[in-house]
PDB file of C-alpha atoms and ligand atoms in Angstrom:
ATOM      1  CA  UNK A   1    -136.948   7.934  57.637  1.00 70.00           C
ATOM      2  CA  UNK A   2    -138.199   4.556  56.404  1.00 70.00           C
ATOM      3  CA  UNK A   3    -137.568   2.774  59.701  1.00 71.00           C
ATOM      4  CA  UNK A   4    -139.809   5.325  61.375  1.00 81.00           C
ATOM      5  CA  UNK A   5    -142.466   5.108  58.707  1.00 77.00           C
ATOM      6  CA  UNK A   6    -142.719   1.363  59.233  1.00 83.00           C
ATOM      7  CA  UNK A   7    -142.684   1.448  63.018  1.00 93.00           C
ATOM      8  CA  UNK A   8    -144.451   4.659  64.042  1.00 95.00           C
ATOM      9  CA  UNK A   9    -147.901   3.168  64.662  1.00 94.00           C
ATOM     10  CA  UNK A  10    -146.570  -0.027  66.245  1.00 96.00           C
ATOM     11  CA  UNK A  11    -144.242   1.934  68.535  1.00 97.00           C
ATOM     12  CA  UNK A  12    -147.197   3.687  70.139  1.00 97.00           C
ATOM     13  CA  UNK A  13    -147.895   0.352  71.890  1.00 97.00           C
ATOM     14  CA  UNK A  14    -144.327   0.029  73.190  1.00 98.00           C
ATOM     15  CA  UNK A  15    -143.176   0.826  76.710  1.00 98.00           C
ATOM     16  CA  UNK A  16    -140.410   3.428  77.046  1.00 98.00           C
ATOM     17  CA  UNK A  17    -137.758   0.678  77.481  1.00 98.00           C
ATOM     18  CA  UNK A  18    -138.826  -0.979  74.232  1.00 98.00           C
ATOM     19  CA  UNK A  19    -138.617   2.310  72.374  1.00 98.00           C
ATOM     20  CA  UNK A  20    -135.087   2.826  73.683  1.00 98.00           C
ATOM     21  CA  UNK A  21    -134.070  -0.760  72.889  1.00 98.00           C
ATOM     22  CA  UNK A  22    -135.318  -0.296  69.315  1.00 97.00           C
ATOM     23  CA  UNK A  23    -133.349   2.941  69.032  1.00 97.00           C
ATOM     24  CA  UNK A  24    -130.192   1.232  70.339  1.00 98.00           C
ATOM     25  CA  UNK A  25    -130.553  -1.526  67.776  1.00 97.00           C
ATOM     26  CA  UNK A  26    -131.291   0.820  64.872  1.00 95.00           C
ATOM     27  CA  UNK A  27    -128.908   3.650  65.577  1.00 97.00           C
ATOM     28  CA  UNK A  28    -126.430   2.665  68.320  1.00 98.00           C
ATOM     29  CA  UNK A  29    -124.335   5.696  69.334  1.00 98.00           C
ATOM     30  CA  UNK A  30    -125.650   7.684  66.355  1.00 98.00           C
ATOM     31  CA  UNK A  31    -128.707   8.341  68.530  1.00 98.00           C
ATOM     32  CA  UNK A  32    -128.141  10.895  71.279  1.00 98.00           C
ATOM     33  CA  UNK A  33    -130.059  11.882  74.390  1.00 98.00           C
ATOM     34  CA  UNK A  34    -130.930  15.578  74.816  1.00 98.00           C
ATOM     35  CA  UNK A  35    -131.104  16.362  78.507  1.00 98.00           C
ATOM     36  CA  UNK A  36    -131.992  19.517  80.401  1.00 97.00           C
ATOM     37  CA  UNK A  37    -131.827  17.447  83.615  1.00 98.00           C
ATOM     38  CA  UNK A  38    -135.461  18.041  84.420  1.00 97.00           C
ATOM     39  CA  UNK A  39    -137.525  15.266  86.018  1.00 98.00           C
ATOM     40  CA  UNK A  40    -138.246  13.529  82.688  1.00 98.00           C
ATOM     41  CA  UNK A  41    -134.600  13.578  81.716  1.00 98.00           C
ATOM     42  CA  UNK A  42    -133.305  11.859  84.840  1.00 98.00           C
ATOM     43  CA  UNK A  43    -135.877   9.121  84.179  1.00 98.00           C
ATOM     44  CA  UNK A  44    -134.703   8.866  80.582  1.00 98.00           C
ATOM     45  CA  UNK A  45    -131.050   8.578  81.590  1.00 98.00           C
ATOM     46  CA  UNK A  46    -131.915   5.885  84.131  1.00 98.00           C
ATOM     47  CA  UNK A  47    -133.871   3.892  81.542  1.00 98.00           C
ATOM     48  CA  UNK A  48    -131.002   4.211  79.062  1.00 98.00           C
ATOM     49  CA  UNK A  49    -128.523   2.936  81.658  1.00 98.00           C
ATOM     50  CA  UNK A  50    -130.717  -0.082  82.445  1.00 97.00           C
ATOM     51  CA  UNK A  51    -130.494  -1.351  78.894  1.00 96.00           C
ATOM     52  CA  UNK A  52    -126.843  -0.293  78.573  1.00 96.00           C
ATOM     53  CA  UNK A  53    -127.652   1.670  75.437  1.00 96.00           C
ATOM     54  CA  UNK A  54    -124.604   3.412  73.935  1.00 96.00           C
ATOM     55  CA  UNK A  55    -126.246   6.798  73.440  1.00 98.00           C
ATOM     56  CA  UNK A  56    -124.168   9.892  74.153  1.00 98.00           C
ATOM     57  CA  UNK A  57    -125.931  12.402  76.405  1.00 98.00           C
ATOM     58  CA  UNK A  58    -125.704  16.114  75.704  1.00 98.00           C
ATOM     59  CA  UNK A  59    -126.989  19.219  77.378  1.00 98.00           C
ATOM     60  CA  UNK A  60    -127.309  22.701  75.919  1.00 98.00           C
ATOM     61  CA  UNK A  61    -125.357  24.631  78.501  1.00 98.00           C
ATOM     62  CA  UNK A  62    -126.522  28.193  77.911  1.00 98.00           C
ATOM     63  CA  UNK A  63    -124.137  29.502  80.622  1.00 98.00           C
ATOM     64  CA  UNK A  64    -127.303  30.619  82.406  1.00 98.00           C
ATOM     65  CA  UNK A  65    -128.389  27.390  84.072  1.00 98.00           C
ATOM     66  CA  UNK A  66    -129.176  27.250  87.792  1.00 98.00           C
ATOM     67  CA  UNK A  67    -126.369  26.164  90.145  1.00 98.00           C
ATOM     68  CA  UNK A  68    -128.666  23.279  91.160  1.00 98.00           C
ATOM     69  CA  UNK A  69    -128.747  22.110  87.536  1.00 98.00           C
ATOM     70  CA  UNK A  70    -124.957  22.200  87.198  1.00 98.00           C
ATOM     71  CA  UNK A  71    -124.678  20.197  90.425  1.00 98.00           C
ATOM     72  CA  UNK A  72    -127.170  17.638  89.202  1.00 98.00           C
ATOM     73  CA  UNK A  73    -125.194  17.161  85.969  1.00 98.00           C
ATOM     74  CA  UNK A  74    -122.105  16.323  88.065  1.00 98.00           C
ATOM     75  CA  UNK A  75    -124.129  13.945  90.253  1.00 98.00           C
ATOM     76  CA  UNK A  76    -125.549  12.116  87.241  1.00 98.00           C
ATOM     77  CA  UNK A  77    -122.105  11.801  85.665  1.00 98.00           C
ATOM     78  CA  UNK A  78    -120.785  10.167  88.823  1.00 98.00           C
ATOM     79  CA  UNK A  79    -123.775   7.926  89.443  1.00 98.00           C
ATOM     80  CA  UNK A  80    -123.929   6.510  85.919  1.00 98.00           C
ATOM     81  CA  UNK A  81    -120.242   6.770  84.981  1.00 98.00           C
ATOM     82  CA  UNK A  82    -121.017   8.919  81.943  1.00 98.00           C
ATOM     83  CA  UNK A  83    -119.656  12.154  80.566  1.00 98.00           C
ATOM     84  CA  UNK A  84    -122.315  14.622  79.571  1.00 98.00           C
ATOM     85  CA  UNK A  85    -121.463  16.647  76.463  1.00 98.00           C
ATOM     86  CA  UNK A  86    -121.942  20.257  77.513  1.00 98.00           C
ATOM     87  CA  UNK A  87    -122.691  22.225  74.393  1.00 98.00           C
ATOM     88  CA  UNK A  88    -122.104  25.929  74.685  1.00 98.00           C
ATOM     89  CA  UNK A  89    -122.845  28.883  72.462  1.00 98.00           C
ATOM     90  CA  UNK A  90    -120.114  30.338  70.231  1.00 98.00           C
ATOM     91  CA  UNK A  91    -120.553  33.653  72.046  1.00 98.00           C
ATOM     92  CA  UNK A  92    -119.687  33.852  75.736  1.00 98.00           C
ATOM     93  CA  UNK A  93    -122.303  35.821  77.743  1.00 98.00           C
ATOM     94  CA  UNK A  94    -120.042  38.908  77.742  1.00 98.00           C
ATOM     95  CA  UNK A  95    -119.581  38.718  73.962  1.00 98.00           C
ATOM     96  CA  UNK A  96    -123.322  38.417  73.503  1.00 98.00           C
ATOM     97  CA  UNK A  97    -123.808  41.507  75.668  1.00 98.00           C
ATOM     98  CA  UNK A  98    -121.176  43.392  73.677  1.00 98.00           C
ATOM     99  CA  UNK A  99    -122.758  42.522  70.336  1.00 97.00           C
ATOM    100  CA  UNK A 100    -126.439  42.689  71.221  1.00 97.00           C
ATOM    101  CA  UNK A 101    -126.612  44.683  74.440  1.00 97.00           C
ATOM    102  CA  UNK A 102    -127.328  43.621  78.004  1.00 97.00           C
ATOM    103  CA  UNK A 103    -130.305  41.405  78.860  1.00 96.00           C
ATOM    104  CA  UNK A 104    -131.013  40.119  75.343  1.00 97.00           C
ATOM    105  CA  UNK A 105    -133.272  37.480  76.934  1.00 96.00           C
ATOM    106  CA  UNK A 106    -135.629  40.274  78.047  1.00 94.00           C
ATOM    107  CA  UNK A 107    -135.705  42.164  74.761  1.00 94.00           C
ATOM    108  CA  UNK A 108    -135.497  39.315  72.289  1.00 95.00           C
ATOM    109  CA  UNK A 109    -135.668  35.884  73.933  1.00 95.00           C
ATOM    110  CA  UNK A 110    -135.990  34.160  70.543  1.00 94.00           C
ATOM    111  CA  UNK A 111    -132.656  35.590  69.461  1.00 97.00           C
ATOM    112  CA  UNK A 112    -131.053  34.651  72.791  1.00 97.00           C
ATOM    113  CA  UNK A 113    -132.411  31.069  72.577  1.00 96.00           C
ATOM    114  CA  UNK A 114    -131.277  31.027  68.945  1.00 97.00           C
ATOM    115  CA  UNK A 115    -127.689  31.815  69.903  1.00 98.00           C
ATOM    116  CA  UNK A 116    -127.480  29.793  73.111  1.00 98.00           C
ATOM    117  CA  UNK A 117    -129.647  26.767  72.316  1.00 97.00           C
ATOM    118  CA  UNK A 118    -130.692  26.420  68.696  1.00 97.00           C
ATOM    119  CA  UNK A 119    -127.298  26.921  67.037  1.00 97.00           C
ATOM    120  CA  UNK A 120    -125.430  24.451  69.282  1.00 98.00           C
ATOM    121  CA  UNK A 121    -128.340  22.005  68.922  1.00 98.00           C
ATOM    122  CA  UNK A 122    -128.323  22.202  65.125  1.00 98.00           C
ATOM    123  CA  UNK A 123    -124.603  21.592  65.054  1.00 98.00           C
ATOM    124  CA  UNK A 124    -124.901  18.561  67.356  1.00 98.00           C
ATOM    125  CA  UNK A 125    -127.830  17.035  65.501  1.00 98.00           C
ATOM    126  CA  UNK A 126    -125.993  17.347  62.184  1.00 98.00           C
ATOM    127  CA  UNK A 127    -123.725  14.552  63.457  1.00 97.00           C
ATOM    128  CA  UNK A 128    -126.587  12.306  64.642  1.00 98.00           C
ATOM    129  CA  UNK A 129    -129.150   9.984  63.049  1.00 97.00           C
ATOM    130  CA  UNK A 130    -131.694  10.289  65.854  1.00 97.00           C
ATOM    131  CA  UNK A 131    -132.242  12.325  68.988  1.00 98.00           C
ATOM    132  CA  UNK A 132    -134.032  11.199  72.113  1.00 98.00           C
ATOM    133  CA  UNK A 133    -135.992  13.699  74.186  1.00 98.00           C
ATOM    134  CA  UNK A 134    -138.045  13.760  77.375  1.00 98.00           C
ATOM    135  CA  UNK A 135    -141.112  15.515  75.960  1.00 97.00           C
ATOM    136  CA  UNK A 136    -144.552  14.307  77.033  1.00 97.00           C
ATOM    137  CA  UNK A 137    -147.844  14.948  75.259  1.00 97.00           C
ATOM    138  CA  UNK A 138    -149.441  16.186  78.455  1.00 95.00           C
ATOM    139  CA  UNK A 139    -146.949  19.055  78.803  1.00 92.00           C
ATOM    140  CA  UNK A 140    -148.408  21.558  76.344  1.00 90.00           C
ATOM    141  CA  UNK A 141    -150.806  21.911  73.409  1.00 91.00           C
ATOM    142  CA  UNK A 142    -147.897  21.981  70.966  1.00 89.00           C
ATOM    143  CA  UNK A 143    -146.649  18.623  72.315  1.00 93.00           C
ATOM    144  CA  UNK A 144    -150.049  16.931  72.220  1.00 95.00           C
ATOM    145  CA  UNK A 145    -149.403  15.326  68.860  1.00 94.00           C
ATOM    146  CA  UNK A 146    -145.892  14.093  69.690  1.00 96.00           C
ATOM    147  CA  UNK A 147    -145.301  10.469  68.714  1.00 96.00           C
ATOM    148  CA  UNK A 148    -142.915   8.019  70.335  1.00 97.00           C
ATOM    149  CA  UNK A 149    -141.135   7.793  66.985  1.00 97.00           C
ATOM    150  CA  UNK A 150    -141.287  10.606  64.495  1.00 96.00           C
ATOM    151  CA  UNK A 151    -139.420  12.283  61.693  1.00 95.00           C
ATOM    152  CA  UNK A 152    -138.140  15.679  62.771  1.00 96.00           C
ATOM    153  CA  UNK A 153    -138.446  17.724  59.616  1.00 93.00           C
ATOM    154  CA  UNK A 154    -136.929  20.785  61.238  1.00 94.00           C
ATOM    155  CA  UNK A 155    -133.592  19.142  61.986  1.00 96.00           C
ATOM    156  CA  UNK A 156    -133.746  16.338  59.417  1.00 96.00           C
ATOM    157  CA  UNK A 157    -133.374  13.284  61.637  1.00 97.00           C
ATOM    158  CA  UNK A 158    -135.450  10.795  63.614  1.00 97.00           C
ATOM    159  CA  UNK A 159    -136.882  12.068  66.884  1.00 97.00           C
ATOM    160  CA  UNK A 160    -137.624   9.635  69.669  1.00 98.00           C
ATOM    161  CA  UNK A 161    -139.865  10.550  72.608  1.00 98.00           C
ATOM    162  CA  UNK A 162    -140.016   7.433  74.809  1.00 98.00           C
ATOM    163  CA  UNK A 163    -142.003   9.223  77.538  1.00 98.00           C
ATOM    164  CA  UNK A 164    -144.574  10.763  75.177  1.00 98.00           C
ATOM    165  CA  UNK A 165    -147.467   8.930  76.845  1.00 98.00           C
ATOM    166  CA  UNK A 166    -146.313   9.349  80.459  1.00 98.00           C
ATOM    167  CA  UNK A 167    -148.205  11.539  82.900  1.00 97.00           C
ATOM    168  CA  UNK A 168    -146.430  13.776  85.382  1.00 95.00           C
ATOM    169  CA  UNK A 169    -147.380  11.339  88.173  1.00 97.00           C
ATOM    170  CA  UNK A 170    -145.694   8.462  86.289  1.00 98.00           C
ATOM    171  CA  UNK A 171    -142.466  10.447  86.121  1.00 98.00           C
ATOM    172  CA  UNK A 172    -142.496  11.177  89.838  1.00 98.00           C
ATOM    173  CA  UNK A 173    -143.470   7.616  90.782  1.00 98.00           C
ATOM    174  CA  UNK A 174    -140.459   6.362  88.798  1.00 98.00           C
ATOM    175  CA  UNK A 175    -138.112   8.879  90.434  1.00 98.00           C
ATOM    176  CA  UNK A 176    -139.308   8.039  93.949  1.00 98.00           C
ATOM    177  CA  UNK A 177    -139.437   4.272  93.457  1.00 98.00           C
ATOM    178  CA  UNK A 178    -135.923   4.189  92.036  1.00 98.00           C
ATOM    179  CA  UNK A 179    -134.579   6.889  94.356  1.00 98.00           C
ATOM    180  CA  UNK A 180    -133.185   8.890  91.458  1.00 98.00           C
ATOM    181  CA  UNK A 181    -131.372  12.164  92.056  1.00 98.00           C
ATOM    182  CA  UNK A 182    -133.363  15.122  90.776  1.00 98.00           C
ATOM    183  CA  UNK A 183    -133.152  18.892  90.635  1.00 98.00           C
ATOM    184  CA  UNK A 184    -134.026  20.200  94.142  1.00 98.00           C
ATOM    185  CA  UNK A 185    -135.724  23.198  92.493  1.00 97.00           C
ATOM    186  CA  UNK A 186    -138.607  20.841  91.678  1.00 97.00           C
ATOM    187  CA  UNK A 187    -139.382  20.806  95.418  1.00 97.00           C
ATOM    188  CA  UNK A 188    -139.416  24.608  95.419  1.00 96.00           C
ATOM    189  CA  UNK A 189    -142.258  25.058  92.906  1.00 95.00           C
ATOM    190  CA  UNK A 190    -140.185  24.870  89.758  1.00 95.00           C
ATOM    191  CA  UNK A 191    -141.838  22.049  87.764  1.00 92.00           C
ATOM    192  CA  UNK A 192    -140.114  23.120  84.516  1.00 93.00           C
ATOM    193  CA  UNK A 193    -136.552  24.435  84.683  1.00 96.00           C
ATOM    194  CA  UNK A 194    -134.563  26.322  82.068  1.00 96.00           C
ATOM    195  CA  UNK A 195    -132.258  29.336  82.373  1.00 97.00           C
ATOM    196  CA  UNK A 196    -132.134  31.506  85.512  1.00 97.00           C
ATOM    197  CA  UNK A 197    -133.192  34.587  83.529  1.00 96.00           C
ATOM    198  CA  UNK A 198    -136.317  32.970  82.098  1.00 95.00           C
ATOM    199  CA  UNK A 199    -137.596  30.597  84.775  1.00 94.00           C
ATOM    200  CA  UNK A 200    -139.620  31.432  87.875  1.00 93.00           C
ATOM    201  CA  UNK A 201    -141.451  29.362  90.475  1.00 94.00           C
ATOM    202  CA  UNK A 202    -145.142  28.698  89.754  1.00 93.00           C
ATOM    203  CA  UNK A 203    -148.101  29.387  92.007  1.00 92.00           C
ATOM    204  CA  UNK A 204    -150.115  26.424  93.351  1.00 90.00           C
ATOM    205  CA  UNK A 205    -152.774  26.444  90.628  1.00 89.00           C
ATOM    206  CA  UNK A 206    -150.660  27.568  87.710  1.00 92.00           C
ATOM    207  CA  UNK A 207    -149.769  25.461  84.697  1.00 89.00           C
ATOM    208  CA  UNK A 208    -146.456  23.620  85.243  1.00 88.00           C
ATOM    209  CA  UNK A 209    -144.917  25.545  82.341  1.00 86.00           C
ATOM    210  CA  UNK A 210    -146.210  28.962  83.492  1.00 90.00           C
ATOM    211  CA  UNK A 211    -142.809  29.759  85.015  1.00 88.00           C
ATOM    212  CA  UNK A 212    -141.007  29.596  81.661  1.00 89.00           C
ATOM    213  CA  UNK A 213    -140.607  32.964  79.854  1.00 81.00           C
ATOM    214  CA  UNK A 214    -143.277  34.297  82.197  1.00 85.00           C
ATOM    215  CA  UNK A 215    -144.581  37.693  81.111  1.00 80.00           C
ATOM    216  CA  UNK A 216    -143.691  37.128  77.456  1.00 82.00           C
ATOM    217  CA  UNK A 217    -145.671  35.386  74.718  1.00 80.00           C
ATOM    218  CA  UNK A 218    -142.892  32.829  74.310  1.00 80.00           C
ATOM    219  CA  UNK A 219    -143.757  29.329  75.540  1.00 79.00           C
ATOM    220  CA  UNK A 220    -141.069  27.154  73.908  1.00 77.00           C
ATOM    221  CA  UNK A 221    -137.409  27.725  73.133  1.00 76.00           C
ATOM    222  CA  UNK A 222    -137.900  26.287  69.664  1.00 81.00           C
ATOM    223  CA  UNK A 223    -136.301  22.866  70.113  1.00 91.00           C
ATOM    224  CA  UNK A 224    -139.643  21.147  69.746  1.00 90.00           C
ATOM    225  CA  UNK A 225    -141.575  23.473  67.485  1.00 78.00           C
ATOM    226  CA  UNK A 226    -142.161  22.143  63.997  1.00 72.00           C
ATOM    227  CA  UNK A 227    -141.574  24.634  61.190  1.00 58.00           C
ATOM    228  CA  UNK A 228    -144.654  26.611  60.171  1.00 46.00           C
ATOM    229  CA  UNK A 229    -146.937  24.554  57.985  1.00 42.00           C
ATOM    230  CA  UNK A 230    -145.226  21.268  58.800  1.00 48.00           C
ATOM    231  CA  UNK A 231    -145.749  18.768  61.546  1.00 46.00           C
ATOM    232  CA  UNK A 232    -143.744  15.806  62.643  1.00 51.00           C
ATOM    233  CA  UNK A 233    -146.128  13.112  61.559  1.00 45.00           C
ATOM    234  CA  UNK A 234    -145.414  11.223  58.366  1.00 39.00           C
TER     235      UNK A 234
HETATM  236  S1  LIG B 301    -138.143  23.666  76.461  1.00 55.35           S
HETATM  237  O1  LIG B 301    -138.285  23.704  75.006  1.00 55.35           O
HETATM  238  O2  LIG B 301    -139.276  24.232  77.174  1.00 55.35           O
HETATM  239  O3  LIG B 301    -136.848  24.192  76.934  1.00 55.35           O
HETATM  240  P1  LIG B 301    -138.355  21.420  78.184  1.00 55.35           P
HETATM  241  O4  LIG B 301    -137.586  22.087  79.266  1.00 55.35           O
HETATM  242  O5  LIG B 301    -139.804  21.189  78.374  1.00 55.35           O
HETATM  243  O6  LIG B 301    -138.107  22.143  76.769  1.00 55.35           O
HETATM  244  O7  LIG B 301    -137.645  20.058  77.858  1.00 55.35           O
HETATM  245  C1  LIG B 301    -138.171  19.126  76.956  1.00 55.35           C
HETATM  246  C2  LIG B 301    -137.069  18.254  76.418  1.00 55.35           C
HETATM  247  O8  LIG B 301    -136.227  19.039  75.556  1.00 55.35           O
HETATM  248  C3  LIG B 301    -136.157  17.706  77.467  1.00 55.35           C
HETATM  249  O9  LIG B 301    -136.675  16.496  77.995  1.00 55.35           O
HETATM  250  C4  LIG B 301    -134.880  17.498  76.681  1.00 55.35           C
HETATM  251  O10 LIG B 301    -134.942  16.303  75.928  1.00 55.35           O
HETATM  252  C5  LIG B 301    -134.889  18.662  75.716  1.00 55.35           C
HETATM  253  N1  LIG B 301    -134.186  19.838  76.272  1.00 55.35           N
HETATM  254  C6  LIG B 301    -134.733  20.967  76.798  1.00 55.35           C
HETATM  255  N2  LIG B 301    -133.792  21.820  77.215  1.00 55.35           N
HETATM  256  C7  LIG B 301    -132.606  21.223  76.939  1.00 55.35           C
HETATM  257  C8  LIG B 301    -131.244  21.564  77.149  1.00 55.35           C
HETATM  258  N3  LIG B 301    -130.889  22.708  77.724  1.00 55.35           N
HETATM  259  N4  LIG B 301    -130.293  20.684  76.758  1.00 55.35           N
HETATM  260  C9  LIG B 301    -130.616  19.522  76.147  1.00 55.35           C
HETATM  261  N5  LIG B 301    -131.885  19.140  75.944  1.00 55.35           N
HETATM  262  C10 LIG B 301    -132.867  19.960  76.330  1.00 55.35           C
HETATM  263 FE1  LIG B 302    -131.619  33.125  76.677  1.00 55.35          FE
HETATM  264 FE2  LIG B 302    -133.745  32.796  78.271  1.00 55.35          FE
HETATM  265 FE3  LIG B 302    -133.443  31.307  76.037  1.00 55.35          FE
HETATM  266 FE4  LIG B 302    -131.888  30.944  78.182  1.00 55.35          FE
HETATM  267  S1  LIG B 302    -134.120  30.553  78.031  1.00 55.35           S
HETATM  268  S2  LIG B 302    -131.213  30.993  76.085  1.00 55.35           S
HETATM  269  S3  LIG B 302    -131.594  33.065  78.898  1.00 55.35           S
HETATM  270  S4  LIG B 302    -133.807  33.534  76.189  1.00 55.35           S
END
């Protein structure tokens, strides 16, 4: 926690590459990249490869991802010569249906995200000193206070958000300029992509995250929500 305390303010002036280089020096492979293979995450993986940082990359494979997402994971593995850790829930979809009934995501999406995302994430982060995410401040009110370096009190490790200050246009300029592969669903009005059951295309003037858990009050799966009464600043 001390490294973050000393560097948090200074890091706000750093470019994404500098943030990643600092993380590589401080944590080496004990820092890991969390990737949902959205636009931000392909940028992140490209930046990591440029500095040859040794970070493992993992994805929370809920078993309900879009076929396009699974294809993109394979493409990224080939392009960068990496193996993505695919973390799956203890319960297969059929077991979840047996225990909790069909369509848990409709009746209790928090419980479904808890089983399929939060539990595997907690287990993975227990073995890490820092995790690196693609969140940007612009994405939602709850992300507005995200820092490039912060202490994640929920999971008890350092959280690194190299793209915190990027705008959506910066992400897309990087992807186009560097001809990065990306999820083709982005070209079909899916700016934010999660599970098939809980993601829909957005209308032209809707918020980019409006297609996530549409029709329910849920706006986040919980990965990036600080515990009640706590925030991630120091
Ligand atoms: S979410 O909370 O609504 O699902 P979002 O899709 O915006 O999050 O992604 C924000 C960041 O969270 C990603 O850049 C990535 O670092 C991490 N993340 C989200 N979903 C996953 C996933 N399925 N596997 C690994 N990391 C993820
Ligand atoms: Fe379940 Fe939907 Fe959460 Fe995916 S996003 S884990 S389907 S509730």
